Amino acid sequence: MPKTIIIKKTSLPEFLPHGWKKEVAKTLGIHVNTVTNILKVGKGEKYEKIKRVAIEKWGKGKEKN
């Protein structure tokens, strides 16, 4: 029987903490300037990785109304 993984819905806070790009760059093993350049492009595989790391570290759980 396959294992079911439940993923919590999360979103990024309105403002990320000071130095968040450096932390994400260290986690992914890339340069800080690479993070900045990828954010300017706003799409792609690495962009999704950056988003995923930021959500895991600083994400907030979405509340049900």
CSV table of C-alpha atoms in Angstrom, one decimal:
chain,number,residue,atom,x,y,z
A,1,MET,CA,0.0,0.0,0.0
A,2,PRO,CA,1.5,3.4,-1.0
A,3,LYS,CA,2.3,5.9,1.7
A,4,THR,CA,0.2,9.0,1.8
A,5,ILE,CA,2.0,12.3,2.6
A,6,ILE,CA,-0.1,15.2,3.8
A,7,ILE,CA,1.3,18.6,3.1
A,8,LYS,CA,0.1,21.6,5.2
A,9,LYS,CA,-0.9,24.6,3.2
A,10,THR,CA,1.5,27.4,4.0
A,11,SER,CA,2.2,30.9,2.7
A,12,LEU,CA,5.1,33.3,3.0
A,13,PRO,CA,4.8,36.2,5.5
A,14,GLU,CA,4.4,39.6,4.1
A,15,PHE,CA,8.0,40.6,5.1
A,16,LEU,CA,10.8,38.1,5.3
A,17,PRO,CA,13.5,38.6,8.1
A,18,HIS,CA,16.7,40.4,7.4
A,19,GLY,CA,19.3,38.1,5.8
A,20,TRP,CA,16.8,35.6,4.4
A,21,LYS,CA,18.5,35.5,1.0
A,22,LYS,CA,21.8,34.5,2.7
A,23,GLU,CA,20.2,31.7,4.6
A,24,VAL,CA,18.4,30.4,1.6
A,25,ALA,CA,21.6,30.6,-0.5
A,26,LYS,CA,23.5,28.7,2.2
A,27,THR,CA,20.8,26.0,2.4
A,28,LEU,CA,20.7,25.5,-1.4
A,29,GLY,CA,24.5,25.8,-1.8
A,30,ILE,CA,24.4,28.7,-4.2
A,31,HIS,CA,25.6,32.3,-4.1
A,32,VAL,CA,23.5,35.1,-2.7
A,33,ASN,CA,23.7,37.0,-6.0
A,34,THR,CA,22.2,34.0,-7.7
A,35,VAL,CA,19.2,34.1,-5.4
A,36,THR,CA,18.8,37.8,-6.3
A,37,ASN,CA,19.0,37.2,-10.0
A,38,ILE,CA,16.6,34.3,-10.0
A,39,LEU,CA,14.1,36.4,-8.0
A,40,LYS,CA,14.3,39.1,-10.7
A,41,VAL,CA,13.4,36.5,-13.4
A,42,GLY,CA,10.6,35.1,-11.3
A,43,LYS,CA,10.2,31.7,-12.8
A,44,GLY,CA,12.0,28.4,-13.3
A,45,GLU,CA,13.1,25.4,-11.3
A,46,LYS,CA,15.5,27.2,-9.0
A,47,TYR,CA,12.9,29.9,-8.3
A,48,GLU,CA,10.6,27.2,-7.1
A,49,LYS,CA,13.4,25.7,-4.9
A,50,ILE,CA,14.0,29.1,-3.4
A,51,LYS,CA,10.3,29.6,-2.7
A,52,ARG,CA,10.0,26.1,-1.1
A,53,VAL,CA,13.0,26.7,1.2
A,54,ALA,CA,11.6,30.1,2.3
A,55,ILE,CA,8.2,28.6,3.0
A,56,GLU,CA,9.7,25.8,5.0
A,57,LYS,CA,11.7,28.2,7.2
A,58,TRP,CA,9.4,31.2,7.5
A,59,GLY,CA,6.0,30.0,6.3
A,60,LYS,CA,2.8,30.5,8.2
A,61,GLY,CA,0.0,27.9,8.2
A,62,LYS,CA,-3.2,29.0,6.5
A,63,GLU,CA,-6.1,29.2,8.8
A,64,LYS,CA,-9.5,27.8,7.9
A,65,ASN,CA,-12.4,30.2,8.2
